C-alpha atoms as an extended CHARMM CRD file, in Angstrom:
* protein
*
       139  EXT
         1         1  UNK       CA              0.0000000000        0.0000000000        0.0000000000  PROA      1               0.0000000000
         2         2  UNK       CA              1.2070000000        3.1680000000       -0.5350000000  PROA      2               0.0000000000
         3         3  UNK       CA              1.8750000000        6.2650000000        1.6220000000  PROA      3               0.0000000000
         4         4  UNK       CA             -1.6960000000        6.9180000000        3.2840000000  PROA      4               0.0000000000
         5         5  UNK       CA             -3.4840000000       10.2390000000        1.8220000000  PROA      5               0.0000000000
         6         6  UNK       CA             -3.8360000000       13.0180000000        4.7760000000  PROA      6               0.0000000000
         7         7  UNK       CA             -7.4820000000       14.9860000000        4.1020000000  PROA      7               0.0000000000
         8         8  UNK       CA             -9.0980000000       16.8130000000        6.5370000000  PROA      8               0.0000000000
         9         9  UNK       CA            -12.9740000000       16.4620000000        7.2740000000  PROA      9               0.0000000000
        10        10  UNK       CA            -14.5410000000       19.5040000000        9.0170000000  PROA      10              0.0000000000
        11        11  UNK       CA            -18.0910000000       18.7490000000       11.3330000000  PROA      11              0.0000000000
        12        12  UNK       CA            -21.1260000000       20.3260000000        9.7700000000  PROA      12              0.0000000000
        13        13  UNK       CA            -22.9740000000       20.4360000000       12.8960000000  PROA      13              0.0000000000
        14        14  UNK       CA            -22.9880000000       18.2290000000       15.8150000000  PROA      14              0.0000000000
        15        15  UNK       CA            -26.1950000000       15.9040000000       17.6900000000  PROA      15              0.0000000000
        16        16  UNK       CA            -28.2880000000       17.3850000000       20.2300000000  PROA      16              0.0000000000
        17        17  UNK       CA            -30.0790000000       14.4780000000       21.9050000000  PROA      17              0.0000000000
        18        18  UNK       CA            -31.4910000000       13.2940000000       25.4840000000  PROA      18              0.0000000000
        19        19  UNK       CA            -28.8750000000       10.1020000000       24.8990000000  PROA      19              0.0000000000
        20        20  UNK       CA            -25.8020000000       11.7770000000       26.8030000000  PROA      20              0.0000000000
        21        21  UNK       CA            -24.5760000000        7.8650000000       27.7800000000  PROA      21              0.0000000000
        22        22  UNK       CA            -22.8830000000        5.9560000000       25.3950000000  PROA      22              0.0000000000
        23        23  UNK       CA            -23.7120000000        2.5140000000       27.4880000000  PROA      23              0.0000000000
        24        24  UNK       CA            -27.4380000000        3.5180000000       27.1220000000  PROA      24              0.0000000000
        25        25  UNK       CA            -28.0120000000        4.5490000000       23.6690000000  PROA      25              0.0000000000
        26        26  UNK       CA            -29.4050000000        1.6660000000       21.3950000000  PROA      26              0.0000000000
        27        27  UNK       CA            -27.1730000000        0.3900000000       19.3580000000  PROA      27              0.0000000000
        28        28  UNK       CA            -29.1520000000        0.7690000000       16.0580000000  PROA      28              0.0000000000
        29        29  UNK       CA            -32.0550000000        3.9680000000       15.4900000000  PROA      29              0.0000000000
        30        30  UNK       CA            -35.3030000000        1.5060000000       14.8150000000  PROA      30              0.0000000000
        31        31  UNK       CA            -33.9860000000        0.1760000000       18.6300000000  PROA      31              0.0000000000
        32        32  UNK       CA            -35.9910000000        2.9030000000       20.6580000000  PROA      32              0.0000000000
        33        33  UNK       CA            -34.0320000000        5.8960000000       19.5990000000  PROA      33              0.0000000000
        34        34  UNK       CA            -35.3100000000        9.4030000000       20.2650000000  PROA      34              0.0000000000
        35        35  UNK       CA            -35.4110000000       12.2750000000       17.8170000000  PROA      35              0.0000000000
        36        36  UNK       CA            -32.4080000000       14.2330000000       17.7720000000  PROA      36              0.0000000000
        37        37  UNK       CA            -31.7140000000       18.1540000000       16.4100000000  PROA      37              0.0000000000
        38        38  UNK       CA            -28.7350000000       18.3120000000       14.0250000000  PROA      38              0.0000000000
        39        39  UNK       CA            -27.5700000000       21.6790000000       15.1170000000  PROA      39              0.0000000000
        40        40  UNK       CA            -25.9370000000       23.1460000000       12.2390000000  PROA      40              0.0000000000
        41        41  UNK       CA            -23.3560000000       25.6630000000       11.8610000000  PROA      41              0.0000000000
        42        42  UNK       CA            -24.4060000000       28.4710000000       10.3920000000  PROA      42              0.0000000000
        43        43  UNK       CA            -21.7430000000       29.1100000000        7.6620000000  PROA      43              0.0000000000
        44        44  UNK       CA            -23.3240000000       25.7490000000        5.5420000000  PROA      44              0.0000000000
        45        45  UNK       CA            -26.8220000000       26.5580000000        6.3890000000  PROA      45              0.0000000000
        46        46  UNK       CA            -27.5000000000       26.8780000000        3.1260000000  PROA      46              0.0000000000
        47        47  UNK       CA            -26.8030000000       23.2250000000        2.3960000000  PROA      47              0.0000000000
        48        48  UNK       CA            -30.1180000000       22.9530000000        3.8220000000  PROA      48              0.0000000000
        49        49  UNK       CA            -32.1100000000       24.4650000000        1.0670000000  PROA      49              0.0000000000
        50        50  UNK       CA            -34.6330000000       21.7270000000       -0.3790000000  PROA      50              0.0000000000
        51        51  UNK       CA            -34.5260000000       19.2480000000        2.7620000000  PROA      51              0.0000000000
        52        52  UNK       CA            -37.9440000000       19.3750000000        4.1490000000  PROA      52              0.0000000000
        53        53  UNK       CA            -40.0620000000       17.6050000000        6.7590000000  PROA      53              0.0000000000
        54        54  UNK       CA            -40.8910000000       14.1580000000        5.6680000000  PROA      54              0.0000000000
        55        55  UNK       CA            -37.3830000000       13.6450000000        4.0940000000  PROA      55              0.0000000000
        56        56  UNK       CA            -35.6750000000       10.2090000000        4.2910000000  PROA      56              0.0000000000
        57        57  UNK       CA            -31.2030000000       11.6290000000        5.0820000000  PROA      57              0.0000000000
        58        58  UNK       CA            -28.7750000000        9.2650000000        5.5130000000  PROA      58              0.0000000000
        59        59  UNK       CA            -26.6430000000       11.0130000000        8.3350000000  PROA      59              0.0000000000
        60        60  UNK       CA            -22.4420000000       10.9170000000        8.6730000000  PROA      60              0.0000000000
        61        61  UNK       CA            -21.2700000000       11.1240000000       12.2340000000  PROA      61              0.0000000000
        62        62  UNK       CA            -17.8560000000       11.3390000000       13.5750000000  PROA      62              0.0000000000
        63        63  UNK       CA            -18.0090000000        8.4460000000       16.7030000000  PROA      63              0.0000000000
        64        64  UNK       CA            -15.6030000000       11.0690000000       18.6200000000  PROA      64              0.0000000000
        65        65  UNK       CA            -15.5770000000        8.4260000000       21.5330000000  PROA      65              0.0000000000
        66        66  UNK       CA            -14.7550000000        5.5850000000       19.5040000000  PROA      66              0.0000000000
        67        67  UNK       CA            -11.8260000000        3.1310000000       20.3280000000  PROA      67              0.0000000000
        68        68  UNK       CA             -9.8080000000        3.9360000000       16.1200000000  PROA      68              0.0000000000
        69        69  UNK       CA             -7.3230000000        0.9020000000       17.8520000000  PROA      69              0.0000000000
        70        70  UNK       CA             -9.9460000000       -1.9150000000       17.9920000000  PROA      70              0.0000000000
        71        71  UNK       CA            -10.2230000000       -3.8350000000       14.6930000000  PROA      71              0.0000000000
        72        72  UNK       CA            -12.0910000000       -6.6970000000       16.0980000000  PROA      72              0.0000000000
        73        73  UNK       CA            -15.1670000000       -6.9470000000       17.8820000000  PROA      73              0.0000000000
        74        74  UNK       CA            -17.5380000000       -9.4770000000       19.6270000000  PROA      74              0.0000000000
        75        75  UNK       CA            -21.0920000000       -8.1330000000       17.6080000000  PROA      75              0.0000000000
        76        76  UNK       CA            -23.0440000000       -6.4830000000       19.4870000000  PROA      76              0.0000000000
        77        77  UNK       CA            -20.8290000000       -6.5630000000       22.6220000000  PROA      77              0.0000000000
        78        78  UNK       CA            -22.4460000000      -10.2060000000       23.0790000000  PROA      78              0.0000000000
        79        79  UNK       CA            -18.9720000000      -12.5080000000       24.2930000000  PROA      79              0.0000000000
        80        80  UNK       CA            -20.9460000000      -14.8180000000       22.8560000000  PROA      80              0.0000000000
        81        81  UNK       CA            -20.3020000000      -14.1910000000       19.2330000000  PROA      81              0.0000000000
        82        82  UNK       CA            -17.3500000000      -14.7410000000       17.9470000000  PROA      82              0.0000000000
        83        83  UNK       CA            -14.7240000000      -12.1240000000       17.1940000000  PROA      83              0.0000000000
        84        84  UNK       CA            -15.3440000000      -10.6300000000       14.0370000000  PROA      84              0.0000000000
        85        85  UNK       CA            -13.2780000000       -7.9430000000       11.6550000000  PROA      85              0.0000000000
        86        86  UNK       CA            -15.2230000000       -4.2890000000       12.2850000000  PROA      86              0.0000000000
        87        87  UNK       CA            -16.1070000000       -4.0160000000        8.8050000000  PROA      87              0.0000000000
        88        88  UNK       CA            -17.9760000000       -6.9230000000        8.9030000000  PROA      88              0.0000000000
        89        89  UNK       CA            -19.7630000000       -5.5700000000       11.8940000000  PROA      89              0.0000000000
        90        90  UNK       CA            -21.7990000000       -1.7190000000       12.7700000000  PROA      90              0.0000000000
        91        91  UNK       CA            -19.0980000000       -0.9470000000       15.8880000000  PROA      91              0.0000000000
        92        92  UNK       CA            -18.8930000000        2.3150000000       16.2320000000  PROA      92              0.0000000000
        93        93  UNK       CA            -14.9630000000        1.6000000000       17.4470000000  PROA      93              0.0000000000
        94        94  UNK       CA            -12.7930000000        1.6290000000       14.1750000000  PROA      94              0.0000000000
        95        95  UNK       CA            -10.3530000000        3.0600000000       12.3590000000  PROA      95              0.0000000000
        96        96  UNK       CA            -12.2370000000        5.5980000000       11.1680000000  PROA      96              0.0000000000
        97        97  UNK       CA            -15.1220000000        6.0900000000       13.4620000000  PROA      97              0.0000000000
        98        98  UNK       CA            -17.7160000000        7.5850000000       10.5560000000  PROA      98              0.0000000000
        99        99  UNK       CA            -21.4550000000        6.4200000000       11.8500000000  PROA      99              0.0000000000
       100       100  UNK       CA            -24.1320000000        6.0890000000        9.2660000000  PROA      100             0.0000000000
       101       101  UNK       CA            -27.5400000000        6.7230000000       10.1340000000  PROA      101             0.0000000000
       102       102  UNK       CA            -30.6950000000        6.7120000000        8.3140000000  PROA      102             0.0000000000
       103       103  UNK       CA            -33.7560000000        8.3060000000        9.7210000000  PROA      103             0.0000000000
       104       104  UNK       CA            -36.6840000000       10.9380000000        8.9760000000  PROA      104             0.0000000000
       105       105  UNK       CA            -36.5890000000       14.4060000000        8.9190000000  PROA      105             0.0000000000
       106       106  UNK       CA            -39.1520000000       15.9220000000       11.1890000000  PROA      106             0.0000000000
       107       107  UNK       CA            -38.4690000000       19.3920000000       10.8100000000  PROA      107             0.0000000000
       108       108  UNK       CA            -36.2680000000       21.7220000000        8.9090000000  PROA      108             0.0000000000
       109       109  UNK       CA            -35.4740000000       25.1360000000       10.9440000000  PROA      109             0.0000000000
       110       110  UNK       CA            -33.0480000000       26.9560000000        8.7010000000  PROA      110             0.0000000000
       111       111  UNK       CA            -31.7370000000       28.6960000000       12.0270000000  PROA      111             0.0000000000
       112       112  UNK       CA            -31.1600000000       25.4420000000       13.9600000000  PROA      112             0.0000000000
       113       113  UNK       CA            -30.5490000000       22.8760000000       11.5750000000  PROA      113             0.0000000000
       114       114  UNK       CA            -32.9430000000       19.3300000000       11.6340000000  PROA      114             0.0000000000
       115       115  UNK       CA            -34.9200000000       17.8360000000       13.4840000000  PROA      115             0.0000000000
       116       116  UNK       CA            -34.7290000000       13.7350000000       12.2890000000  PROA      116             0.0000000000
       117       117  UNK       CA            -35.7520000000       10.1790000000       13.7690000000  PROA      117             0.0000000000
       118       118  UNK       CA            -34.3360000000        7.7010000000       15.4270000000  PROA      118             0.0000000000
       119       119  UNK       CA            -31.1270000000        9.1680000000       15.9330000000  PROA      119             0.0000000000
       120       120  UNK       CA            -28.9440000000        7.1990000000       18.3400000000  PROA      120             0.0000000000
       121       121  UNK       CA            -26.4420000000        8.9310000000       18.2570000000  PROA      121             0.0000000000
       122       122  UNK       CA            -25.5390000000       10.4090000000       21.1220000000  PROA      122             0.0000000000
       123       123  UNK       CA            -25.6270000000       14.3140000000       22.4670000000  PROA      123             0.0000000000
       124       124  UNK       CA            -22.6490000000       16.3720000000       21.0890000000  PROA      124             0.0000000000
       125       125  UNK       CA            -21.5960000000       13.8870000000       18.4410000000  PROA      125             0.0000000000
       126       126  UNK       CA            -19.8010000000       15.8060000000       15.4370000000  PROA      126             0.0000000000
       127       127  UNK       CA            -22.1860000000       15.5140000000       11.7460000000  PROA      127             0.0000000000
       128       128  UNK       CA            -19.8470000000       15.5240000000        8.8240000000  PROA      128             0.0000000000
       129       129  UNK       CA            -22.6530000000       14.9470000000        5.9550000000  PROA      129             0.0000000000
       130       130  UNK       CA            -26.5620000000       14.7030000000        5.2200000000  PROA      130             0.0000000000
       131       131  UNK       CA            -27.2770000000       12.9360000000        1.8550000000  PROA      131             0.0000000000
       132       132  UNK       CA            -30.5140000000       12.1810000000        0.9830000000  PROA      132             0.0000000000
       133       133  UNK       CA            -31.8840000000        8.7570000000        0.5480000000  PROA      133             0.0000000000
       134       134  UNK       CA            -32.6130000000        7.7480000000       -3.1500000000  PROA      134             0.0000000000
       135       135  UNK       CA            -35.2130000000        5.6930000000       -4.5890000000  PROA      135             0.0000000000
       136       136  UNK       CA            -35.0540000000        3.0310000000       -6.8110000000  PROA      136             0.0000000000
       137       137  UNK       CA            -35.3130000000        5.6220000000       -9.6890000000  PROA      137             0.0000000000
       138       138  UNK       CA            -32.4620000000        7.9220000000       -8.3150000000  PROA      138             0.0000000000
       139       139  UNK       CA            -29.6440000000        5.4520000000       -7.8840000000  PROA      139             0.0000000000
């Protein structure tokens, strides 16, 4: 391989949530997870324009709490399973932490940011993206 590329990646926004403990969030959105704002910052509020309430987003996170060492994982935390490679598995602890969420916009302030659902991520977590989700017809 050859010398690794250094790029930077600059948060968006960042999660404002009731989840403040990473042992209690779910581990996945459709597991119980609240809405969430996505606060953004005001010099790309204008990457906003067109997302509106009822919006599918697929959501990039930095997982600024994330173990980058740990390259294998028992799934789910469960001992039980058997180690497996992280990018076989959803662990938020990885190389490069980057969470991927899809969930519902429920609101779209243009002075806050959005409001979506389930977010599990949890409060102050860095956003780095919003893409929309495509249909069959976009992709």
């Amino acid at each position: 391989m050859s010398e690794p590329e250094t790029f930077t990646v600059r948060p968006v926004g960042v999660v404002r949530s009731v989840l403040t403990d990473l042992a209690e969030a779910p581990r996945q959105g459709r597991e119980g997870a609240p809405d969430a704002w996505l606060e953004v910052d005001p010099a790309v509020s204008q990457a906003l324009d067109g997302v509106t309430a009822g919006d599918e987003v697929l959501i990039l996170t930095w997982f600024h709490q994330a173990d980058r060492e740990t390259l294998r994982v028992h799934p789910r935390g469960e001992t039980s399973n058997p180690l497996t490679g992280v990018f076989a598995t959803r662990s938020p602890d990885r190389p490069n932490p980057i969470g991927l969420h899809r969930a519902t916009v429920l609101e779209a302030d243009p002075a806050r940011g959005l409001r979506v659902h389930p977010l599990e991520a949890i409060d102050g977590t860095p956003v780095i993206d919003v893409k929309p989700v495509l249909d069959a017809t976009e992709r």
